[in-house]
Tab-separated table of C-alpha atoms in Angstrom:
chain	number	residue	atom	x	y	z
A	27	UNK	CA	52.682	172.110	151.757
A	28	UNK	CA	53.847	175.015	149.594
A	29	UNK	CA	51.320	176.638	147.503
A	30	UNK	CA	51.424	177.694	143.787
A	31	UNK	CA	54.156	180.453	143.385
A	32	UNK	CA	53.960	183.211	140.845
A	33	UNK	CA	56.276	186.006	139.970
A	34	UNK	CA	56.557	188.886	139.504
A	35	UNK	CA	53.446	190.125	141.576
A	36	UNK	CA	53.393	193.385	139.664
A	37	UNK	CA	54.650	194.494	136.229
A	38	UNK	CA	54.220	197.789	134.426
A	39	UNK	CA	55.343	197.946	130.797
A	40	UNK	CA	54.527	200.006	127.673
A	41	UNK	CA	52.594	198.780	124.838
A	42	UNK	CA	54.581	196.810	122.247
A	43	UNK	CA	57.138	195.771	125.031
A	44	UNK	CA	57.287	192.052	126.079
A	45	UNK	CA	56.850	190.426	129.434
A	46	UNK	CA	57.111	187.045	130.971
A	47	UNK	CA	55.409	185.506	133.934
A	48	UNK	CA	56.665	182.537	135.885
A	49	UNK	CA	54.697	179.820	137.797
A	50	UNK	CA	55.775	176.998	140.051
A	51	UNK	CA	52.882	174.678	140.804
A	52	UNK	CA	52.334	172.439	143.744
A	53	UNK	CA	54.771	169.580	143.815
A	54	UNK	CA	53.283	166.524	142.020
A	55	UNK	CA	50.506	168.417	140.306
A	56	UNK	CA	50.483	167.187	136.661
A	57	UNK	CA	47.973	169.761	135.419
A	58	UNK	CA	48.702	173.425	135.232
A	59	UNK	CA	46.440	176.324	134.024
A	60	UNK	CA	47.033	179.890	133.040
A	61	UNK	CA	44.067	182.303	133.466
A	62	UNK	CA	43.669	185.905	132.539
A	63	UNK	CA	41.394	188.065	134.721
A	64	UNK	CA	40.427	191.503	133.579
A	65	UNK	CA	39.120	193.826	136.090
A	66	UNK	CA	35.529	193.038	137.012
A	67	UNK	CA	35.285	189.816	135.242
A	68	UNK	CA	35.840	186.094	136.093
A	69	UNK	CA	39.104	184.319	135.282
A	70	UNK	CA	39.286	183.328	131.651
A	71	UNK	CA	41.159	180.099	130.744
A	72	UNK	CA	44.128	180.658	128.466
A	73	UNK	CA	45.985	177.401	128.379
A	74	UNK	CA	45.964	174.024	130.073
A	75	UNK	CA	49.124	171.653	130.362
A	76	UNK	CA	49.147	168.088	131.341
A	77	UNK	CA	52.695	167.488	132.438
A	78	UNK	CA	54.616	169.199	129.593
A	79	UNK	CA	52.072	168.774	126.899
A	80	UNK	CA	49.236	171.416	125.903
A	81	UNK	CA	45.933	169.998	126.444
A	82	UNK	CA	43.892	173.059	125.478
A	83	UNK	CA	45.034	176.496	124.132
A	84	UNK	CA	42.085	177.412	122.201
A	85	UNK	CA	41.616	180.769	124.044
A	86	UNK	CA	45.284	181.720	123.808
A	87	UNK	CA	45.855	184.637	121.370
A	88	UNK	CA	48.686	182.918	119.736
A	89	UNK	CA	49.839	185.791	117.705
A	90	UNK	CA	51.163	187.537	120.885
A	91	UNK	CA	50.831	185.008	123.736
A	92	UNK	CA	53.025	181.767	124.147
A	93	UNK	CA	53.461	179.539	127.127
A	94	UNK	CA	55.578	176.468	127.934
A	95	UNK	CA	56.264	173.945	130.544
A	96	UNK	CA	59.372	172.325	129.361
A	97	UNK	CA	59.983	169.735	132.167
A	98	UNK	CA	56.509	169.317	133.276
A	99	UNK	CA	56.929	171.423	136.395
A	100	UNK	CA	57.516	175.124	136.217
A	101	UNK	CA	55.806	177.178	133.438
A	102	UNK	CA	56.277	180.571	131.812
A	103	UNK	CA	53.650	182.738	130.062
A	104	UNK	CA	54.995	185.277	127.633
A	105	UNK	CA	53.329	188.339	125.982
A	106	UNK	CA	54.946	189.876	122.964
A	107	UNK	CA	54.246	192.566	121.906
A	108	UNK	CA	51.846	193.586	124.635
A	109	UNK	CA	48.656	195.660	123.971
A	110	UNK	CA	46.679	197.928	126.252
A	111	UNK	CA	43.827	195.347	126.503
A	112	UNK	CA	46.482	192.848	128.045
A	113	UNK	CA	46.157	194.664	131.246
A	114	UNK	CA	44.939	192.194	133.645
A	115	UNK	CA	45.869	189.668	136.543
A	116	UNK	CA	47.469	186.488	135.217
A	117	UNK	CA	46.587	183.584	137.489
A	118	UNK	CA	48.402	180.244	137.454
A	119	UNK	CA	46.540	177.198	138.953
A	120	UNK	CA	47.531	173.580	139.429
A	121	UNK	CA	45.608	170.408	140.074
A	122	UNK	CA	46.374	166.833	141.201
A	123	UNK	CA	44.954	164.487	138.435
A	124	UNK	CA	42.437	162.098	139.919
A	125	UNK	CA	41.940	163.879	143.105
A	126	UNK	CA	38.981	165.890	144.337
A	127	UNK	CA	39.221	168.147	141.185
A	128	UNK	CA	40.155	171.090	143.394
A	129	UNK	CA	42.227	173.775	141.718
A	130	UNK	CA	44.926	175.542	143.656
A	131	UNK	CA	45.652	179.129	142.520
A	132	UNK	CA	48.670	181.395	142.992
A	133	UNK	CA	48.289	184.914	144.032
A	134	UNK	CA	48.601	186.218	140.506
A	135	UNK	CA	50.716	188.543	138.476
A	136	UNK	CA	49.202	191.971	137.828
A	137	UNK	CA	50.066	193.481	134.490
A	138	UNK	CA	49.557	197.024	133.557
A	139	UNK	CA	50.283	198.057	129.946
A	140	UNK	CA	50.542	201.757	129.429
B	10	UNK	CA	29.495	171.134	131.231
B	11	UNK	CA	26.203	172.659	132.165
B	12	UNK	CA	25.823	176.417	132.279
B	13	UNK	CA	25.114	177.827	135.710
B	14	UNK	CA	23.301	181.151	136.618
B	15	UNK	CA	23.963	183.261	139.704
B	16	UNK	CA	22.647	186.557	140.950
B	17	UNK	CA	25.231	189.251	140.300
B	18	UNK	CA	25.310	190.413	143.970
B	19	UNK	CA	23.888	189.804	147.342
B	20	UNK	CA	24.144	191.496	150.950
B	21	UNK	CA	24.218	189.755	154.169
B	22	UNK	CA	24.399	190.897	157.778
B	23	UNK	CA	27.606	189.939	159.685
B	24	UNK	CA	26.744	186.870	161.882
B	25	UNK	CA	23.857	185.786	159.786
B	26	UNK	CA	23.815	182.823	157.372
B	27	UNK	CA	24.666	183.709	153.730
B	28	UNK	CA	22.694	181.684	151.215
B	29	UNK	CA	24.083	181.911	147.735
B	30	UNK	CA	21.814	180.331	145.091
B	31	UNK	CA	22.908	178.782	141.784
B	32	UNK	CA	20.773	177.572	138.895
B	33	UNK	CA	22.002	174.610	136.835
B	34	UNK	CA	18.769	173.500	135.216
B	35	UNK	CA	20.607	171.638	132.318
B	36	UNK	CA	23.012	169.750	134.599
B	37	UNK	CA	23.370	166.061	133.744
B	38	UNK	CA	23.129	163.181	136.177
B	39	UNK	CA	26.866	162.844	136.599
B	40	UNK	CA	28.066	166.452	136.607
B	41	UNK	CA	29.474	167.764	139.906
B	42	UNK	CA	28.651	171.170	141.323
B	43	UNK	CA	31.771	173.069	142.591
B	44	UNK	CA	32.034	176.398	144.445
B	45	UNK	CA	34.958	178.615	144.572
B	46	UNK	CA	35.314	182.100	146.011
B	47	UNK	CA	37.698	184.965	145.279
B	48	UNK	CA	38.557	187.420	147.813
B	49	UNK	CA	39.887	190.804	146.479
B	50	UNK	CA	43.509	190.675	145.193
B	51	UNK	CA	43.765	186.943	145.677
B	52	UNK	CA	43.302	183.933	143.475
B	53	UNK	CA	40.042	181.845	143.609
B	54	UNK	CA	39.905	179.368	146.484
B	55	UNK	CA	38.034	175.951	146.478
B	56	UNK	CA	35.189	175.905	148.993
B	57	UNK	CA	33.156	172.735	148.468
B	58	UNK	CA	31.832	170.365	145.759
B	59	UNK	CA	28.882	167.805	145.607
B	60	UNK	CA	27.162	165.441	143.162
B	61	UNK	CA	23.788	164.446	144.656
B	62	UNK	CA	23.927	164.567	148.498
B	63	UNK	CA	24.284	167.635	150.491
B	64	UNK	CA	27.746	168.317	151.662
B	65	UNK	CA	29.364	170.132	154.643
B	66	UNK	CA	32.973	170.970	155.527
B	67	UNK	CA	34.678	173.502	157.826
B	68	UNK	CA	33.911	176.398	155.420
B	69	UNK	CA	30.320	175.829	154.153
B	70	UNK	CA	27.419	173.582	153.447
B	71	UNK	CA	26.129	172.744	149.915
B	72	UNK	CA	22.525	172.106	149.519
B	73	UNK	CA	21.558	170.440	146.119
B	74	UNK	CA	17.941	170.049	145.277
B	75	UNK	CA	16.512	166.582	144.618
B	76	UNK	CA	16.154	167.247	140.832
B	77	UNK	CA	19.767	168.627	140.914
B	78	UNK	CA	18.630	171.791	138.867
B	79	UNK	CA	19.674	174.323	141.548
B	80	UNK	CA	21.935	174.384	144.630
B	81	UNK	CA	22.635	176.768	147.519
B	82	UNK	CA	25.968	177.529	149.281
B	83	UNK	CA	25.479	178.148	152.897
B	84	UNK	CA	28.006	180.130	154.961
B	85	UNK	CA	26.428	179.625	158.418
B	86	UNK	CA	27.867	182.613	160.262
B	87	UNK	CA	29.090	185.060	157.839
B	88	UNK	CA	31.939	187.466	158.892
B	89	UNK	CA	33.536	190.463	157.057
B	90	UNK	CA	36.210	188.101	155.654
B	91	UNK	CA	33.550	186.358	153.701
B	92	UNK	CA	33.191	189.333	151.411
B	93	UNK	CA	34.140	188.005	148.047
B	94	UNK	CA	32.932	186.815	144.684
B	95	UNK	CA	31.431	183.420	144.854
B	96	UNK	CA	31.530	181.136	141.722
B	97	UNK	CA	29.241	178.165	141.071
B	98	UNK	CA	30.587	175.671	138.360
B	99	UNK	CA	29.255	172.453	136.953
B	100	UNK	CA	31.845	169.871	135.935
B	101	UNK	CA	31.238	166.515	134.160
B	102	UNK	CA	34.570	165.167	135.165
B	103	UNK	CA	36.681	166.136	138.139
B	104	UNK	CA	39.574	166.704	135.826
B	105	UNK	CA	37.775	168.949	133.473
B	106	UNK	CA	38.812	172.558	132.925
B	107	UNK	CA	37.147	174.985	135.016
B	108	UNK	CA	35.352	177.818	133.204
B	109	UNK	CA	34.422	180.658	135.454
B	110	UNK	CA	31.260	182.861	135.000
B	111	UNK	CA	30.778	186.198	136.547
B	112	UNK	CA	29.763	184.794	139.868
B	113	UNK	CA	27.919	186.456	142.731
B	114	UNK	CA	29.590	189.377	144.639
B	115	UNK	CA	28.753	188.838	148.454
B	116	UNK	CA	28.984	191.910	150.536
B	117	UNK	CA	28.783	191.079	154.356
B	118	UNK	CA	27.597	194.239	156.228
B	119	UNK	CA	28.724	195.083	159.667
């Protein structure tokens, strides 16, 4: 079974530029999450999708961050304009609703903002 | 979901059992206890979960106290590959969002 795929693995941009991250969850997983992990901290939930609808985006800085999951499968997370404090690893995870509750994570996309 | 408390770091000698504690004194009767770990430069990985009974799988054992106010994750024969941050999380519903704390950084010493 293929895991959660994310790209790019690494991205370096200057502040005020924009960036987009892509996630392909495990096939059949209805729930998709984006987390932000700053160095030395635990992952912080940014947004949760159920199919193509947003369940929780209360921690998403909506003035600069946006995310979508148009067909209920792949998802993109965009940052525009980026700030220095957005430097982090962006983790995508998916889950099979009604299963054991296990979250499956991708390897993450590491963003450096200069 | 109940708040969990974990020590920030622990050391364990290679080949010995690593016992990672977690306090969840405000846990309710139907909240699950989940454990994940995060190896450097990887996403978190599910280890095990339980409700009331002790659980064991190929990775670890989970011991939950009778009053359910604390639990211990046991890695029976720790190896260097077990060096990671371990997160203990309480979940009311298996479909609930997972909020990670700071976890315990486990160092396995050769």
